[in-house]
Amino acid sequence: MDLVITGGTVVTASDSYAADIGIRDGCIVQIGQGLEGAERIDATGLLVLPGGIDAHVHLDQPTSDGTVMADGFASGTRSAAAGGNTTVLPFALQIKGQSLRSCVEDYHRKADGNCHTDVSFHLIVTDPTPQVLGQELPALVQDGYTSFKVFMTYDDLVLNDAELLDVFEVARRERALVMVHAEGHDAIKHLTRRLEDMGRTAPFYHGQAHAQIAEREATHRAISHAQLIDVPIVIVHVSGRDPMEQIQWARARGLKVHAETCSQYIALTADDLRGLNMDFEGAKYVCSPPPRDADSQAAIWQGLRDGTFDIFSSDHCPFRIDGTGKDTPRARTSFKWVPNGIPGVETRLPILFSEGVSKGRISLQRFVALTSTNPARLYGLYPQKGSIAIGADADLTLWDPTLTRPIRQTALNHGCDYTPYEGMDITGWPVRTILRGQTIAVDGKVVGTPTGGHLVRGTSEAFSPE
Ligand code: DUC
Ligand code: ZN
Ligand code: ZN
């Protein structure tokens, strides 16, 4: 064997056991005791986890007002690798009027040769023309682009109900998975106007404009449309109790509705958007849907435990707080001009481990399921990814469950100039990330040149009979 990892505790979504792992040609070829190979990594005292899979990141995506994201593929995947991830799933965003095929080619040009982790694109469909629905989407699904995101809000991205139903129909026919950004566009615009009329323009009011009621309504509407078409969907970035209850309502009726939540909904609340004294500091926390309250945090924890949530992602969508990102003269006039999104690909795993496993809220198995195995199953990467098994890619994260230190911007690898989690105490950090048998990060720093590749995916397990 090329490499053996010895003395660690192997953790999967179903078990924990002491074993060595033997790796040849980038794959796991043996799991056992007393293994030997050309190279040895001693994992005594460490957990050996399947590499993290962050199924929701935004890298090098253009925005409607020309604001440039803080991470491209090089810095975004560097940050992912340092944070214990071996695969990320970013988006290829279709600009209205653009062919989806040329959009995918553009993103490949940006990613190729630059990625420290493996990558696999979701598509974002903003312009479901007959050509896109009839030809481009089916051909792209055949090529392994088996998931697409649709938006129920944002002027430049929103699909109306008829368009949503059209996209759902193609997904059903092609066995592709639709990810839904569920927030009611008209309700948000109405609330935004009313808040602005009252002079309530600070970043804090972003949280009020993007009310949980609007998220609940859109979640239910998306579920109803999916039921009409009889297609599985994923409700992404679920922020609180109200939309979560809609997902539970759907599940209780046997509907195939999957759900994702993210770090910001357990680690932040609406109060963070107040900043220091309702000042522009709050812009550091502006994301959509926004963080909610303590009651919603408690509900999200319950959902992480009981299986309401299949996956836990970062929704990494970084904009710098300096004059090139969130803080522009226009953004100072109203929260509605503050770019929506926060960084988090490097802190996702430590936050869930520390707040979840170290504090006794979730088991180690649940942690692995939410952050690696389930994303792989949901998006057609399993068992090549997301498992520790003979024949799987040797994507592994060695984890020190006792290492305690706070999150500090100065220690992070992203291109953003702040973290919304500054100073948060964390117990449990990744100490080595291994992609297909090669070490790509050690102690929070990337090593080596980018070796990440593009992954072709199969059909989501959401389409299999239970
Ligand atoms: N939706 C996302 O998924 N990410 C950032 C902003 C948004 O609205
Ligand atoms: Zn979204
Ligand atoms: Zn997102």
Coordinates of N, CA, C and O in Angstrom, one line a residue, residues 109-215:
R109 N -14.0 26.8 -16.8 CA -12.7 27.6 -17.1 C -12.2 28.2 -15.8 O -11.0 28.2 -15.5
K110 N -13.2 28.7 -15.0 CA -12.7 29.4 -13.7 C -12.1 28.3 -12.7 O -11.2 28.6 -12.0
A111 N -12.7 27.1 -12.7 CA -12.3 26.1 -11.7 C -11.1 25.3 -12.1 O -10.3 25.0 -11.3
D112 N -11.0 25.0 -13.4 CA -10.0 24.0 -13.8 C -8.6 24.3 -13.4 O -8.1 25.5 -13.7
G113 N -7.9 23.4 -12.7 CA -6.5 23.7 -12.3 C -6.3 24.5 -11.1 O -5.2 24.7 -10.6
N114 N -7.4 25.0 -10.5 CA -7.4 25.9 -9.4 C -7.8 25.3 -8.1 O -7.8 26.0 -7.0
C115 N -8.4 24.1 -8.1 CA -9.1 23.6 -6.9 C -8.3 22.7 -6.0 O -7.7 21.7 -6.5
H116 N -8.3 23.0 -4.7 CA -7.6 22.2 -3.7 C -8.4 21.0 -3.3 O -7.9 20.0 -2.8
T117 N -9.8 21.1 -3.5 CA -10.7 20.0 -3.2 C -11.3 19.5 -4.5 O -11.2 20.2 -5.5
D118 N -11.9 18.3 -4.5 CA -12.8 18.0 -5.6 C -14.0 18.9 -5.7 O -14.4 19.4 -4.6
V119 N -14.5 19.1 -6.9 CA -15.7 20.0 -7.0 C -16.7 19.3 -7.9 O -16.3 18.5 -8.8
S120 N -18.0 19.6 -7.7 CA -19.0 19.2 -8.6 C -20.1 20.2 -8.6 O -20.6 20.6 -7.6
F121 N -20.5 20.7 -9.8 CA -21.4 21.8 -9.9 C -22.8 21.5 -9.8 O -23.3 20.5 -10.4
H122 N -23.6 22.3 -9.1 CA -25.0 22.4 -9.2 C -25.2 23.5 -10.3 O -24.4 24.4 -10.4
L123 N -26.4 23.5 -11.0 CA -26.7 24.6 -11.9 C -27.7 25.5 -11.2 O -28.5 25.0 -10.3
I124 N -27.7 26.8 -11.5 CA -28.8 27.7 -11.1 C -29.6 28.1 -12.4 O -29.0 28.6 -13.3
V125 N -30.9 27.7 -12.4 CA -31.7 28.0 -13.6 C -32.5 29.3 -13.3 O -33.3 29.3 -12.4
T126 N -32.1 30.3 -14.1 CA -32.9 31.6 -14.0 C -33.7 31.9 -15.2 O -34.5 32.8 -15.1
D127 N -33.5 31.2 -16.3 CA -34.2 31.5 -17.5 C -34.6 30.2 -18.2 O -34.0 29.7 -19.1
P128 N -35.8 29.7 -17.7 CA -36.2 28.3 -18.2 C -36.9 28.5 -19.5 O -38.1 28.2 -19.6
T129 N -36.2 28.8 -20.6 CA -36.8 28.9 -21.9 C -37.1 27.5 -22.4 O -36.6 26.5 -21.9
P130 N -37.9 27.4 -23.5 CA -38.2 26.1 -24.1 C -36.9 25.4 -24.5 O -36.7 24.2 -24.3
Q131 N -35.9 26.1 -24.9 CA -34.6 25.5 -25.3 C -33.9 24.9 -24.1 O -33.3 23.8 -24.1
V132 N -33.9 25.7 -23.0 CA -33.2 25.2 -21.8 C -34.0 24.0 -21.2 O -33.3 23.0 -20.8
L133 N -35.3 24.1 -21.2 CA -36.1 23.0 -20.6 C -36.1 21.7 -21.4 O -36.0 20.6 -21.0
G134 N -36.1 22.0 -22.8 CA -36.3 20.8 -23.7 C -35.0 20.2 -24.1 O -35.0 19.0 -24.3
Q135 N -33.9 21.0 -24.2 CA -32.7 20.4 -24.7 C -31.5 20.5 -23.7 O -30.9 19.5 -23.4
E136 N -31.3 21.7 -23.2 CA -30.0 21.9 -22.5 C -30.0 21.2 -21.1 O -29.1 20.5 -20.8
L137 N -31.1 21.3 -20.4 CA -31.1 20.7 -19.1 C -31.1 19.1 -19.2 O -30.2 18.5 -18.5
P138 N -31.9 18.5 -20.1 CA -31.8 17.1 -20.2 C -30.4 16.6 -20.6 O -29.8 15.7 -20.0
A139 N -29.7 17.3 -21.5 CA -28.4 16.9 -21.9 C -27.4 17.1 -20.8 O -26.5 16.3 -20.6
L140 N -27.5 18.2 -20.0 CA -26.6 18.4 -18.9 C -26.8 17.3 -17.8 O -25.8 16.9 -17.2
V141 N -28.0 16.9 -17.6 CA -28.3 15.9 -16.6 C -27.6 14.6 -17.0 O -26.9 13.9 -16.2
Q142 N -27.7 14.3 -18.3 CA -27.0 13.1 -18.9 C -25.5 13.2 -18.6 O -24.8 12.2 -18.4
D143 N -24.9 14.4 -18.7 CA -23.5 14.6 -18.5 C -23.1 14.6 -17.0 O -21.9 14.8 -16.7
G144 N -24.0 14.4 -16.1 CA -23.7 14.3 -14.7 C -24.0 15.6 -13.8 O -23.6 15.7 -12.7
Y145 N -24.6 16.6 -14.4 CA -25.1 17.8 -13.7 C -26.5 17.5 -13.2 O -27.4 17.9 -13.8
T146 N -26.6 16.8 -12.1 CA -27.9 16.2 -11.7 C -28.6 17.0 -10.7 O -29.6 16.4 -10.1
S147 N -28.2 18.2 -10.4 CA -29.0 19.0 -9.5 C -29.1 20.5 -10.0 O -28.1 20.9 -10.5
F148 N -30.2 21.1 -9.8 CA -30.3 22.5 -10.1 C -31.0 23.3 -9.1 O -32.0 22.8 -8.5
K149 N -30.6 24.5 -8.8 CA -31.2 25.4 -7.8 C -32.1 26.4 -8.5 O -31.8 26.9 -9.6
V150 N -33.3 26.6 -7.9 CA -34.2 27.7 -8.4 C -34.5 28.6 -7.3 O -34.4 28.2 -6.1
F151 N -34.8 29.9 -7.6 CA -35.0 30.9 -6.6 C -36.5 31.4 -6.7 O -37.0 31.6 -7.8
M152 N -37.1 31.6 -5.5 CA -38.4 32.1 -5.4 C -38.4 33.6 -5.1 O -39.4 34.2 -4.8
T153 N -37.2 34.2 -5.0 CA -37.1 35.6 -4.8 C -35.8 36.1 -5.5 O -35.1 35.3 -6.1
Y154 N -35.6 37.4 -5.4 CA -34.6 38.2 -6.1 C -35.0 38.6 -7.5 O -35.4 37.7 -8.3
D155 N -35.0 39.9 -7.8 CA -35.5 40.4 -9.1 C -34.9 39.7 -10.3 O -35.5 39.4 -11.2
D156 N -33.6 39.5 -10.2 CA -32.9 38.9 -11.3 C -32.8 37.4 -11.4 O -32.3 36.8 -12.3
L157 N -33.4 36.7 -10.4 CA -33.3 35.3 -10.3 C -34.6 34.6 -10.2 O -34.8 33.4 -10.5
V158 N -35.6 35.3 -9.7 CA -36.9 34.7 -9.3 C -37.6 34.0 -10.5 O -37.6 34.5 -11.6
L159 N -38.1 32.8 -10.2 CA -39.0 32.1 -11.1 C -40.5 32.2 -10.6 O -40.7 32.2 -9.4
N160 N -41.4 32.4 -11.5 CA -42.8 32.4 -11.0 C -43.3 31.0 -10.9 O -42.6 30.0 -11.2
D161 N -44.5 30.8 -10.4 CA -45.0 29.5 -10.1 C -45.0 28.6 -11.4 O -44.7 27.4 -11.3
A162 N -45.5 29.2 -12.5 CA -45.5 28.4 -13.7 C -44.1 27.9 -14.1 O -44.0 26.7 -14.5
E163 N -43.1 28.8 -13.9 CA -41.8 28.4 -14.3 C -41.2 27.3 -13.3 O -40.5 26.4 -13.7
L164 N -41.6 27.5 -12.0 CA -41.1 26.5 -11.1 C -41.7 25.1 -11.5 O -41.0 24.1 -11.5
L165 N -43.0 25.1 -11.8 CA -43.6 23.8 -12.2 C -43.0 23.2 -13.4 O -42.8 22.0 -13.5
D166 N -42.6 24.1 -14.4 CA -41.9 23.6 -15.6 C -40.6 22.9 -15.2 O -40.2 21.9 -15.8
V167 N -39.8 23.6 -14.4 CA -38.5 23.1 -14.0 C -38.7 21.7 -13.2 O -38.0 20.8 -13.4
F168 N -39.7 21.7 -12.3 CA -39.9 20.5 -11.6 C -40.3 19.3 -12.5 O -39.9 18.2 -12.3
E169 N -41.0 19.6 -13.6 CA -41.4 18.6 -14.5 C -40.2 18.0 -15.2 O -40.1 16.8 -15.4
V170 N -39.3 18.9 -15.6 CA -38.0 18.4 -16.3 C -37.2 17.5 -15.3 O -36.7 16.5 -15.6
A171 N -37.2 18.0 -14.0 CA -36.4 17.2 -13.0 C -37.0 15.9 -12.8 O -36.3 14.9 -12.7
R172 N -38.3 15.8 -12.8 CA -39.0 14.5 -12.6 C -38.6 13.5 -13.8 O -38.3 12.4 -13.6
R173 N -38.7 14.1 -15.0 CA -38.5 13.3 -16.2 C -37.0 12.8 -16.3 O -36.7 11.7 -16.6
E174 N -36.1 13.7 -15.9 CA -34.7 13.4 -16.1 C -34.1 12.8 -14.8 O -32.9 12.5 -14.8
R175 N -34.9 12.7 -13.7 CA -34.4 12.2 -12.4 C -33.2 13.1 -11.9 O -32.2 12.6 -11.5
A176 N -33.5 14.4 -11.9 CA -32.5 15.4 -11.4 C -33.2 16.0 -10.1 O -34.4 16.0 -9.9
L177 N -32.4 16.5 -9.2 CA -32.9 17.0 -8.0 C -32.9 18.6 -8.0 O -31.9 19.2 -8.4
V178 N -34.1 19.1 -7.6 CA -34.2 20.6 -7.6 C -34.0 21.1 -6.2 O -34.6 20.6 -5.2
M179 N -33.1 22.1 -6.0 CA -32.9 22.7 -4.8 C -33.6 24.0 -4.8 O -33.5 24.8 -5.8
V180 N -34.4 24.3 -3.7 CA -35.3 25.5 -3.8 C -34.9 26.5 -2.7 O -34.7 26.2 -1.6
H181 N -34.6 27.7 -3.2 CA -34.5 28.9 -2.3 C -35.9 29.4 -2.1 O -36.5 30.1 -2.9
A182 N -36.4 29.1 -0.9 CA -37.8 29.3 -0.6 C -38.0 30.6 0.3 O -37.9 30.5 1.5
E183 N -38.2 31.7 -0.4 CA -38.6 32.9 0.3 C -39.6 33.7 -0.6 O -39.3 33.8 -1.8
G184 N -40.7 34.1 -0.1 CA -41.7 34.8 -0.9 C -41.3 36.2 -1.4 O -41.1 37.1 -0.5
H185 N -41.2 36.3 -2.7 CA -40.6 37.6 -3.3 C -41.5 38.8 -3.0 O -41.0 39.8 -2.5
D186 N -42.8 38.7 -3.2 CA -43.7 39.8 -3.0 C -43.8 40.3 -1.6 O -43.8 41.5 -1.3
A187 N -43.8 39.3 -0.7 CA -43.8 39.6 0.8 C -42.6 40.4 1.2 O -42.6 41.4 1.9
I188 N -41.4 39.9 0.7 CA -40.2 40.6 1.0 C -40.1 42.0 0.5 O -39.7 43.0 1.2
K189 N -40.6 42.2 -0.8 CA -40.6 43.5 -1.4 C -41.5 44.4 -0.6 O -41.2 45.6 -0.4
H190 N -42.7 43.9 -0.3 CA -43.7 44.7 0.5 C -43.1 45.2 1.8 O -43.1 46.4 2.1
L191 N -42.5 44.3 2.6 CA -41.9 44.6 3.9 C -40.8 45.6 3.7 O -40.6 46.5 4.5
T192 N -40.0 45.4 2.7 CA -38.8 46.3 2.4 C -39.3 47.7 2.2 O -38.8 48.7 2.8
R193 N -40.4 47.9 1.4 CA -40.9 49.2 1.1 C -41.4 49.8 2.4 O -41.1 51.0 2.7
R194 N -42.1 49.1 3.2 CA -42.7 49.6 4.4 C -41.6 50.1 5.4 O -41.6 51.1 6.0
L195 N -40.6 49.2 5.5 CA -39.4 49.6 6.4 C -38.7 50.8 5.9 O -38.4 51.7 6.7
E196 N -38.5 50.9 4.6 CA -37.8 52.1 4.1 C -38.7 53.3 4.3 O -38.1 54.4 4.6
D197 N -40.0 53.2 4.1 CA -40.9 54.3 4.3 C -40.7 54.9 5.8 O -40.9 56.1 6.0
M198 N -40.4 54.0 6.7 CA -40.3 54.4 8.1 C -38.9 54.8 8.4 O -38.5 55.0 9.6
G199 N -38.0 54.8 7.4 CA -36.6 55.2 7.6 C -35.8 54.1 8.3 O -34.7 54.3 8.8
R200 N -36.3 52.9 8.2 CA -35.6 51.7 8.9 C -34.7 51.1 7.8 O -35.2 50.1 7.2
T201 N -33.5 51.6 7.6 CA -32.7 51.2 6.5 C -31.4 50.5 7.0 O -30.6 50.1 6.1
A202 N -31.2 50.4 8.3 CA -29.9 49.8 8.8 C -29.9 48.3 8.4 O -31.0 47.7 8.2
P203 N -28.7 47.7 8.4 CA -28.6 46.2 8.0 C -29.6 45.4 8.9 O -30.1 44.4 8.4
F204 N -29.8 45.8 10.2 CA -30.7 45.0 11.0 C -32.0 44.7 10.4 O -32.6 43.6 10.6
Y205 N -32.5 45.7 9.6 CA -33.9 45.5 9.1 C -34.0 44.5 7.9 O -35.1 44.1 7.5
H206 N -32.8 44.1 7.4 CA -32.8 43.0 6.5 C -33.5 41.8 7.0 O -34.3 41.1 6.4
G207 N -33.2 41.5 8.3 CA -33.8 40.4 9.0 C -35.3 40.5 9.1 O -36.0 39.4 9.1
Q208 N -35.8 41.7 9.2 CA -37.3 41.9 9.3 C -37.9 41.8 8.0 O -39.0 41.3 7.8
A209 N -37.2 42.3 7.0 CA -37.8 42.2 5.6 C -37.9 40.8 5.1 O -38.9 40.4 4.4
H210 N -36.9 40.0 5.5 CA -36.9 38.6 5.1 C -37.5 37.8 6.2 O -36.9 36.9 6.8
A211 N -38.8 38.1 6.4 CA -39.5 37.5 7.6 C -39.6 36.0 7.5 O -39.8 35.4 6.4
Q212 N -39.7 35.3 8.6 CA -39.8 33.9 8.6 C -41.1 33.4 8.0 O -41.2 32.4 7.4
I213 N -42.2 34.3 8.2 CA -43.5 34.0 7.6 C -43.3 33.8 6.0 O -43.9 33.0 5.4
A214 N -42.5 34.7 5.4 CA -42.3 34.7 4.0 C -41.6 33.4 3.6 O -41.8 32.8 2.5
E215 N -40.7 33.0 4.4 CA -40.0 31.7 4.2 C -40.9 30.5 4.3 O -40.9 29.6 3.5

